[in-house]
Structure formats: structure tokens, C-alpha cells
Amino acid sequence: MLIKKPADIRPSEITSESNYLDRRQFIGAGSIAGASLLAGPALGAIVPEGDRAQLPDVRKSPFSTSEKPNSYEDITTYNNYYEFGTGKGDPFRNAQDFEARPWSVTVDGHAAKTGTFDFDDFIKPFDLEERIYRMRCVEAWSMVIPWVGISLADVVRHHQPTSKAKYVAFETLHDPKRMPGQRRRVLDWPYREGLTIAEATNPLTILAVGVYGEAMPNQNGAPIRLVVPWKYGFKGIKGIVRISFTEKRPQVSWNISAPHEYGFYANVNPEVDHPRWSQASERRIGSGLFAARIPTQMFNGYGDQVAHLYDGLDLRKNY
Ligand code: MTE
């Protein structure tokens, strides 16, 4: 990606973490009193508003890895979210004041149940599950993240796609006033992503609404983002406002921007290098600068669940 390599990140880019920790302690101390205030208009909402709000009734998923999750700090201070800047520390710094409410999600295209839904109504029919997933970024770093989310297969079924729906396309909010990174044309905004309907309905695919049992931090894509753990991280579109059932394969942001480097499928594949670097191994964030790189696994280790989706497809051509 046309961004800084992890090794280029200056410590100064993330020094605001100490302020952040102070803020967290402050919020933690006030959370019981604060919860009712923060809840305000969203009283009774499934995903409450406000920082560090605990999500209710989260059940554990059998799809979780037993690997140790990265710390909350790793997950929320080392991000890619170009709508808030291209540096790894930028989303943490620039997204703190972003208001992810009110929020609505439009479902359109080839489906019986389309419309624009308030975020809470959109997720209300579905169970919240904790899914601890290995996440592999195309830049050859990785993390283990305890997402909280809803099954995208359930969401797809609920909206009753017709037989014409072959793909599911996603779009991020486009609002340069609230997303300062959109004032520069680093990408063709809004950020767009897509999956085949089979990928979208695979049991591993989720729409995530939180991490570590708490509402999604802004920098990770509040209030709702896609998580597809066998694909490179850029498929995991954040701040989703539109989900479209399409007949034709949708245009997706990184493929539009650099088609020779980023394909539509973006499956994690240690055997197919990025034109500018190897994909054979990865650096686990938080393991220390001198920690050994770990070998990258085909489909990020999720081959048993997803390899069949690509039977007969040449994965060198369909990267
Ligand atoms: N979604 C939007 N809207 N904008 C982005 O810039 N970056 C992608 C993806 N989703 C991005 C996005 C990339 S490159 C990665 S690696 C993941 O978000 C990072 O997710 P995380 O910061 O929660 O780890």
C-alpha cells in the first residue's frame, strides 16, 4: 500500500497514547455514573453510544482462535483508516471526536428487504458474538483481535437477496467535513469494498460492532465495519453506510487505485508476493522489534473453512 512501512513509524506518532490512557482511566472511573448520561437518546440501544461502552449479551464463538489477542492499545493506536490520515497513528489521533451517531445503513440492489435503517434497527435482529480472529494486513504485519460482531450470513438472509444477487458491495461514509482525510484525493472516495455472495455468507464473515467486549472505537471503524479473516485487512471496510446486492462484480477501492497490486479477492496467500514485497511471512504487532517474523499461512490459517470457495480458480491470476 502507498503508505509508511511499520518500521518507518516514528515513536512521536503514537506518543499521544499516554494522554489516551489517562482519558481511559478517567472514563473507566466515571463509567457507572457516565453510562446513563452517555446513553442519553440511545437508551435501550443494543450498541450504546459513548467511549468504552460495554456491549450486552455477547456470546462466545466456536470460530475464535486460541492465540493470545493483541492489547487494546495495539488494536486502537496502530491503524489504517485513510479517512483520518495515512499514518498509522493518525486514525487514533484524528478520529477521537468523530460522531458515529446518528448512523444509518442503506441496503439496496437485488433484495426483497431494502431500505435505510437506523443503525440500532439494522443490527437488532442479530446475535452479538465475540470472534477472536487472526488479522493479516497486506503490509505484512498481523494482529489477533477479539472482535464483537454479527454474522454477515444472517444479515444477508434477513434482507432476502434475489437470485440476481451475485455480489455484496459496501461503502464507507463520504463526509469530508467529518472525515478530514477525504479532503485529499489519496483514494477515490468513498472507500468501497465487495465480496462474492458465497464469501459474504461464509460463517467466518462478520460485520463487527466492537472490540474487547466494548463498542467499536472510531479508529477501528465505528459503528460498523466488515471483518473477513482469511483476506488481507484492506477488505475490512470501516464506517459502512451502504450495503448493495449486485449482479456485477463491484469496483473496489484499492483495486481501482493500483490494480496490479491489489486484486478483488485479496485472499491471504504466502505464495503470491505483492509486486513490491514478499507475503511469505509477517510481523506480529506487539511482539517487539526484534521478534522473529512468523510464516504466513494460506488463507491466513482459515483454509479448512474457505478453500472450497476458490476451487478451480487460479489464485495467482485471481489475487
Ligand atoms: N476502511 C476504510 N473506510 N478506509 C481505510 O483506509 N483501511 C483498510 C481497512 N478498512 C481502510 C478501511 C486497511 S488497509 C486495513 S489493514 C484495515 O482497515 C485496518 O483495520 P484496523 O485499523 O481496525 O486494524
Tab-separated table of C-alpha atoms and ligand atoms in Angstrom:
chain	number	residue	atom	x	y	z
A	1	MET	CA	0.000	0.000	0.000
A	2	LEU	CA	1.236	3.511	-0.651
A	3	ILE	CA	1.813	4.102	2.990
A	4	LYS	CA	4.552	4.079	5.554
A	5	LYS	CA	6.065	0.762	6.451
A	6	PRO	CA	5.737	-0.200	10.111
A	7	ALA	CA	9.490	0.352	10.545
A	8	ASP	CA	9.048	3.970	9.415
A	9	ILE	CA	6.631	4.860	12.174
A	10	ARG	CA	8.237	7.373	14.457
A	11	PRO	CA	7.533	6.910	18.166
A	12	SER	CA	6.286	10.512	18.171
A	13	GLU	CA	3.389	9.414	16.002
A	14	ILE	CA	1.950	7.424	18.830
A	15	THR	CA	3.100	9.324	21.895
A	16	SER	CA	-0.371	10.645	22.469
A	17	GLU	CA	-1.098	7.163	23.822
A	18	SER	CA	-0.228	8.341	27.328
A	19	ASN	CA	-2.890	11.064	27.117
A	20	TYR	CA	-5.171	8.463	25.788
A	21	LEU	CA	-4.524	6.153	28.730
A	22	ASP	CA	-5.268	8.992	31.130
A	23	ARG	CA	-8.505	9.561	29.291
A	24	ARG	CA	-9.348	5.882	29.502
A	25	GLN	CA	-8.716	5.778	33.227
A	26	PHE	CA	-10.897	8.834	33.590
A	27	ILE	CA	-13.677	7.249	31.613
A	28	GLY	CA	-13.259	3.960	33.466
A	29	ALA	CA	-13.589	5.697	36.810
A	30	GLY	CA	-16.693	7.526	35.715
A	31	SER	CA	-18.210	4.767	33.704
A	32	ILE	CA	-21.030	3.782	36.029
A	33	ALA	CA	-22.177	7.324	36.568
A	34	GLY	CA	-21.363	8.218	32.973
A	35	ALA	CA	-23.140	5.298	31.380
A	36	SER	CA	-26.613	6.615	31.974
A	37	LEU	CA	-25.621	10.095	30.818
A	38	LEU	CA	-23.898	8.781	27.716
A	39	ALA	CA	-26.777	6.508	26.901
A	40	GLY	CA	-28.987	9.602	26.504
A	41	PRO	CA	-31.140	9.340	23.409
A	42	ALA	CA	-29.823	5.860	22.636
A	43	LEU	CA	-31.276	4.408	25.845
A	44	GLY	CA	-32.080	0.795	25.185
A	45	ALA	CA	-29.791	0.691	22.161
A	46	ILE	CA	-28.002	-2.576	21.531
A	47	VAL	CA	-24.675	-0.898	20.947
A	48	PRO	CA	-24.644	2.007	23.370
A	49	GLU	CA	-23.117	5.319	22.427
A	50	GLY	CA	-20.026	6.628	24.090
A	51	ASP	CA	-16.430	5.674	24.682
A	52	ARG	CA	-15.618	2.258	26.089
A	53	ALA	CA	-19.290	1.333	26.393
A	54	GLN	CA	-19.698	-2.350	27.254
A	55	LEU	CA	-21.740	-4.409	24.800
A	56	PRO	CA	-24.519	-6.529	26.301
A	57	ASP	CA	-25.161	-10.258	25.788
A	58	VAL	CA	-22.058	-11.145	23.822
A	59	ARG	CA	-21.753	-14.886	23.373
A	60	LYS	CA	-18.518	-16.722	22.599
A	61	SER	CA	-17.968	-18.135	19.132
A	62	PRO	CA	-16.538	-21.548	18.268
A	63	PHE	CA	-14.716	-19.834	15.398
A	64	SER	CA	-12.343	-17.977	17.739
A	65	THR	CA	-8.611	-18.709	17.688
A	66	SER	CA	-6.951	-19.638	20.985
A	67	GLU	CA	-3.992	-17.368	20.139
A	68	LYS	CA	-3.373	-14.516	22.550
A	69	PRO	CA	-5.129	-11.329	21.438
A	70	ASN	CA	-3.171	-8.132	20.927
A	71	SER	CA	-3.603	-5.474	23.574
A	72	TYR	CA	-6.407	-2.917	23.321
A	73	GLU	CA	-3.667	-0.309	22.835
A	74	ASP	CA	-2.113	-2.143	19.870
A	75	ILE	CA	-5.517	-2.580	18.249
A	76	THR	CA	-6.608	1.031	18.689
A	77	THR	CA	-3.398	3.005	18.067
A	78	TYR	CA	-1.891	1.263	15.026
A	79	ASN	CA	-4.482	1.568	12.281
A	80	ASN	CA	-5.184	2.079	8.613
A	81	TYR	CA	-8.136	4.397	8.040
A	82	TYR	CA	-7.255	6.888	5.319
A	83	GLU	CA	-10.379	8.940	6.007
A	84	PHE	CA	-8.466	10.081	9.104
A	85	GLY	CA	-4.951	10.269	7.647
A	86	THR	CA	-2.400	7.936	6.095
A	87	GLY	CA	-0.067	7.474	9.098
A	88	LYS	CA	-0.570	4.520	11.417
A	89	GLY	CA	-1.098	6.861	14.393
A	90	ASP	CA	-3.407	9.258	12.501
A	91	PRO	CA	-6.749	7.432	12.926
A	92	PHE	CA	-6.229	7.235	16.692
A	93	ARG	CA	-5.330	10.927	16.825
A	94	ASN	CA	-7.817	12.313	14.317
A	95	ALA	CA	-10.914	10.168	14.864
A	96	GLN	CA	-11.476	10.788	18.573
A	97	ASP	CA	-14.097	13.483	18.017
A	98	PHE	CA	-15.852	11.731	15.156
A	99	GLU	CA	-19.559	11.282	15.964
A	100	ALA	CA	-20.692	7.858	14.834
A	101	ARG	CA	-24.312	8.692	15.742
A	102	PRO	CA	-26.867	9.115	14.410
A	103	TRP	CA	-25.914	6.487	11.820
A	104	SER	CA	-27.903	4.711	9.189
A	105	VAL	CA	-27.188	1.838	6.862
A	106	THR	CA	-28.820	1.673	3.427
A	107	VAL	CA	-29.453	-1.754	1.951
A	108	ASP	CA	-30.216	-1.691	-1.771
A	109	GLY	CA	-29.974	-3.647	-5.007
A	110	HIS	CA	-31.265	-7.150	-5.712
A	111	ALA	CA	-33.022	-7.979	-2.442
A	112	ALA	CA	-36.577	-8.069	-1.172
A	113	LYS	CA	-35.917	-6.201	2.061
A	114	THR	CA	-34.186	-2.951	1.137
A	115	GLY	CA	-34.296	0.484	2.711
A	116	THR	CA	-32.439	2.827	5.010
A	117	PHE	CA	-32.223	1.592	8.570
A	118	ASP	CA	-31.166	3.332	11.734
A	119	PHE	CA	-28.020	1.551	12.963
A	120	ASP	CA	-29.737	0.045	16.014
A	121	ASP	CA	-32.646	-1.238	13.960
A	122	PHE	CA	-30.205	-2.618	11.425
A	123	ILE	CA	-28.384	-4.830	13.939
A	124	LYS	CA	-31.302	-5.584	16.292
A	125	PRO	CA	-32.358	-8.906	14.691
A	126	PHE	CA	-28.910	-10.472	15.178
A	127	ASP	CA	-26.892	-12.055	17.987
A	128	LEU	CA	-23.665	-10.421	19.124
A	129	GLU	CA	-20.707	-12.797	19.180
A	130	GLU	CA	-17.099	-12.470	20.188
A	131	ARG	CA	-14.865	-13.666	17.348
A	132	ILE	CA	-11.163	-13.724	18.140
A	133	TYR	CA	-9.552	-13.669	14.699
A	134	ARG	CA	-6.042	-13.537	13.297
A	135	MET	CA	-5.900	-10.468	11.065
A	136	ARG	CA	-3.230	-10.127	8.355
A	137	CYS	CA	-2.573	-6.774	6.713
A	138	VAL	CA	-1.280	-6.667	3.126
A	139	GLU	CA	1.676	-4.697	4.517
A	140	ALA	CA	2.909	-7.961	6.130
A	141	TRP	CA	2.001	-7.247	9.738
A	142	SER	CA	-0.643	-9.027	11.755
A	143	MET	CA	-2.642	-8.885	14.969
A	144	VAL	CA	-5.083	-11.092	16.852
A	145	ILE	CA	-8.275	-9.127	17.516
A	146	PRO	CA	-11.243	-10.048	19.740
A	147	TRP	CA	-13.986	-8.543	17.583
A	148	VAL	CA	-17.623	-8.418	18.601
A	149	GLY	CA	-19.905	-8.756	15.630
A	150	ILE	CA	-22.919	-10.167	13.872
A	151	SER	CA	-22.828	-12.862	11.212
A	152	LEU	CA	-22.956	-11.348	7.735
A	153	ALA	CA	-24.650	-14.545	6.507
A	154	ASP	CA	-27.523	-13.786	8.913
A	155	VAL	CA	-27.705	-10.197	7.665
A	156	VAL	CA	-27.730	-11.325	4.023
A	157	ARG	CA	-30.500	-13.873	4.675
A	158	HIS	CA	-32.538	-11.313	6.588
A	159	HIS	CA	-32.563	-8.959	3.598
A	160	GLN	CA	-33.632	-11.738	1.211
A	161	PRO	CA	-31.403	-11.294	-1.847
A	162	THR	CA	-32.874	-12.442	-5.163
A	163	SER	CA	-31.156	-14.930	-7.484
A	164	LYS	CA	-29.656	-11.960	-9.355
A	165	ALA	CA	-27.513	-11.020	-6.340
A	166	LYS	CA	-24.040	-12.409	-7.053
A	167	TYR	CA	-22.002	-9.928	-5.012
A	168	VAL	CA	-22.333	-7.806	-1.900
A	169	ALA	CA	-20.825	-4.322	-2.154
A	170	PHE	CA	-20.029	-1.996	0.752
A	171	GLU	CA	-19.435	1.753	1.003
A	172	THR	CA	-17.959	3.928	3.738
A	173	LEU	CA	-19.477	7.250	4.762
A	174	HIS	CA	-18.405	10.091	2.458
A	175	ASP	CA	-18.318	13.273	4.504
A	176	PRO	CA	-15.128	15.336	4.157
A	177	LYS	CA	-16.324	17.658	6.945
A	178	ARG	CA	-16.253	14.810	9.446
A	179	MET	CA	-13.532	12.728	7.787
A	180	PRO	CA	-10.630	15.106	7.182
A	181	GLY	CA	-8.617	12.593	5.135
A	182	GLN	CA	-11.303	12.753	2.442
A	183	ARG	CA	-10.308	16.353	1.695
A	184	ARG	CA	-7.268	14.902	-0.082
A	185	ARG	CA	-7.702	12.572	-3.035
A	186	VAL	CA	-5.449	9.809	-1.746
A	187	LEU	CA	-8.215	7.383	-2.777
A	188	ASP	CA	-11.280	7.685	-4.957
A	189	TRP	CA	-13.807	8.325	-2.153
A	190	PRO	CA	-15.933	6.837	-0.767
A	191	TYR	CA	-13.909	3.751	0.195
A	192	ARG	CA	-15.591	0.739	-1.410
A	193	GLU	CA	-15.262	-2.997	-0.977
A	194	GLY	CA	-17.035	-6.136	-2.100
A	195	LEU	CA	-17.383	-9.887	-1.673
A	196	THR	CA	-18.959	-12.656	-3.686
A	197	ILE	CA	-22.231	-13.788	-2.186
A	198	ALA	CA	-20.533	-17.086	-1.192
A	199	GLU	CA	-17.808	-15.176	0.668
A	200	ALA	CA	-20.370	-12.920	2.313
A	201	THR	CA	-22.377	-15.895	3.569
A	202	ASN	CA	-19.391	-17.933	4.771
A	203	PRO	CA	-19.817	-18.448	8.544
A	204	LEU	CA	-16.486	-16.694	9.268
A	205	THR	CA	-17.525	-13.347	7.783
A	206	ILE	CA	-18.882	-10.792	10.230
A	207	LEU	CA	-19.926	-7.188	10.499
A	208	ALA	CA	-18.082	-6.059	13.613
A	209	VAL	CA	-19.522	-3.521	16.042
A	210	GLY	CA	-16.925	-3.749	18.809
A	211	VAL	CA	-13.617	-4.996	20.195
A	212	TYR	CA	-12.786	-6.413	23.629
A	213	GLY	CA	-16.479	-6.522	24.527
A	214	GLU	CA	-16.860	-2.775	24.001
A	215	ALA	CA	-18.413	-0.601	21.283
A	216	MET	CA	-16.199	-0.123	18.208
A	217	PRO	CA	-13.613	2.624	18.639
A	218	ASN	CA	-13.850	5.293	15.934
A	219	GLN	CA	-10.394	4.499	14.562
A	220	ASN	CA	-11.359	0.852	14.037
A	221	GLY	CA	-14.464	1.746	12.022
A	222	ALA	CA	-17.318	2.773	14.328
A	223	PRO	CA	-20.051	1.978	14.401
A	224	ILE	CA	-19.873	-0.961	11.988
A	225	ARG	CA	-17.202	-2.484	9.731
A	226	LEU	CA	-16.535	-5.660	7.788
A	227	VAL	CA	-14.180	-8.408	9.040
A	228	VAL	CA	-13.079	-11.204	6.663
A	229	PRO	CA	-10.235	-13.003	8.456
A	230	TRP	CA	-8.847	-15.017	5.519
A	231	LYS	CA	-8.363	-11.879	3.410
A	232	TYR	CA	-5.907	-9.010	3.641
A	233	GLY	CA	-7.030	-6.304	6.026
A	234	PHE	CA	-7.996	-3.796	3.326
A	235	LYS	CA	-11.125	-5.857	2.577
A	236	GLY	CA	-12.323	-4.933	6.092
A	237	ILE	CA	-14.092	-1.720	5.118
A	238	LYS	CA	-14.857	0.617	8.035
A	239	GLY	CA	-17.687	3.054	8.775
A	240	ILE	CA	-20.172	1.268	6.494
A	241	VAL	CA	-23.236	3.240	5.327
A	242	ARG	CA	-24.316	1.204	2.293
A	243	ILE	CA	-24.644	-2.499	1.516
A	244	SER	CA	-25.694	-3.322	-2.051
A	245	PHE	CA	-26.650	-6.645	-3.602
A	246	THR	CA	-25.273	-6.527	-7.139
A	247	GLU	CA	-25.222	-8.728	-10.194
A	248	LYS	CA	-21.891	-7.395	-11.465
A	249	ARG	CA	-18.621	-7.509	-9.548
A	250	PRO	CA	-18.322	-4.161	-7.756
A	251	GLN	CA	-15.417	-1.768	-8.161
A	252	VAL	CA	-13.288	-1.802	-5.017
A	253	SER	CA	-11.050	0.990	-3.774
A	254	TRP	CA	-7.531	-0.469	-3.720
A	255	ASN	CA	-8.111	-2.297	-6.984
A	256	ILE	CA	-9.198	0.980	-8.607
A	257	SER	CA	-6.169	2.742	-7.153
A	258	ALA	CA	-3.486	0.137	-8.056
A	259	PRO	CA	-4.942	-2.822	-9.983
A	260	HIS	CA	-1.604	-4.612	-10.419
A	261	GLU	CA	-1.011	-4.596	-6.685
A	262	TYR	CA	-4.450	-5.244	-5.202
A	263	GLY	CA	-6.971	-7.643	-6.684
A	264	PHE	CA	-10.632	-8.175	-5.962
A	265	TYR	CA	-10.123	-11.400	-3.992
A	266	ALA	CA	-7.253	-10.311	-1.712
A	267	ASN	CA	-7.002	-13.739	-0.103
A	268	VAL	CA	-4.013	-14.099	2.204
A	269	ASN	CA	-1.540	-16.161	0.168
A	270	PRO	CA	2.116	-16.609	1.183
A	271	GLU	CA	2.895	-17.976	-2.294
A	272	VAL	CA	1.841	-14.894	-4.233
A	273	ASP	CA	4.028	-11.915	-3.449
A	274	HIS	CA	2.908	-8.342	-3.674
A	275	PRO	CA	4.843	-6.816	-6.616
A	276	ARG	CA	6.912	-4.775	-4.158
A	277	TRP	CA	7.368	-7.168	-1.211
A	278	SER	CA	7.084	-10.773	-0.055
A	279	GLN	CA	3.909	-12.112	1.533
A	280	ALA	CA	5.629	-15.255	2.886
A	281	SER	CA	5.968	-14.021	6.466
A	282	GLU	CA	4.578	-11.378	8.779
A	283	ARG	CA	5.445	-9.314	11.823
A	284	ARG	CA	3.043	-9.711	14.732
A	285	ILE	CA	2.387	-6.237	16.137
A	286	GLY	CA	3.279	-6.010	19.818
A	287	SER	CA	5.804	-8.833	19.734
A	288	GLY	CA	8.773	-6.460	19.927
A	289	LEU	CA	11.013	-5.071	17.216
A	290	PHE	CA	13.453	-7.982	17.336
A	291	ALA	CA	10.898	-10.782	17.470
A	292	ALA	CA	11.180	-13.366	14.714
A	293	ARG	CA	8.783	-12.970	11.812
A	294	ILE	CA	6.181	-15.691	11.629
A	295	PRO	CA	5.340	-17.652	8.484
A	296	THR	CA	2.110	-16.517	6.841
A	297	GLN	CA	-0.445	-19.276	6.390
A	298	MET	CA	-2.545	-19.867	3.279
A	299	PHE	CA	-5.920	-18.152	3.739
A	300	ASN	CA	-4.422	-16.822	6.980
A	301	GLY	CA	-4.905	-20.290	8.517
A	302	TYR	CA	-8.634	-20.433	7.704
A	303	GLY	CA	-8.260	-22.747	4.681
A	304	ASP	CA	-10.402	-25.546	6.147
A	305	GLN	CA	-13.386	-23.214	6.213
A	306	VAL	CA	-12.830	-21.273	2.989
A	307	ALA	CA	-10.515	-23.011	0.493
A	308	HIS	CA	-13.528	-24.653	-1.206
A	309	LEU	CA	-14.807	-21.216	-2.218
A	310	TYR	CA	-11.932	-20.966	-4.711
A	311	ASP	CA	-11.911	-24.476	-6.192
A	312	GLY	CA	-10.752	-24.305	-9.799
A	313	LEU	CA	-9.677	-20.650	-9.539
A	314	ASP	CA	-6.060	-19.753	-10.395
A	315	LEU	CA	-5.062	-17.833	-7.279
A	316	ARG	CA	-2.029	-16.302	-9.000
A	317	LYS	CA	-4.264	-14.587	-11.503
A	318	ASN	CA	-7.134	-14.016	-9.107
A	319	TYR	CA	-5.094	-12.323	-6.382
B	1	MTE	N1	-11.793	1.170	5.607
B	1	MTE	C1	-11.849	2.456	5.203
B	1	MTE	N2	-13.047	3.033	5.048
B	1	MTE	N3	-10.735	3.190	4.969
B	1	MTE	C2	-9.471	2.634	5.070
B	1	MTE	O1	-8.479	3.333	4.829
B	1	MTE	N4	-8.164	0.623	5.608
B	1	MTE	C3	-8.181	-0.840	5.465
B	1	MTE	C4	-9.295	-1.468	6.318
B	1	MTE	N5	-10.529	-0.715	6.196
B	1	MTE	C5	-9.380	1.272	5.488
B	1	MTE	C6	-10.574	0.577	5.761
B	1	MTE	C7	-6.908	-1.457	5.795
B	1	MTE	S1	-5.630	-1.223	4.680
B	1	MTE	C8	-6.720	-2.232	6.910
B	1	MTE	S2	-5.266	-3.101	7.151
B	1	MTE	C9	-7.767	-2.357	7.934
B	1	MTE	O2	-8.877	-1.495	7.680
B	1	MTE	C10	-7.197	-1.997	9.298
B	1	MTE	O3	-8.147	-2.206	10.296
B	1	MTE	P1	-7.764	-1.866	11.823
B	1	MTE	O4	-7.186	-0.488	11.824
B	1	MTE	O5	-9.026	-1.979	12.610
B	1	MTE	O6	-6.740	-2.893	12.237
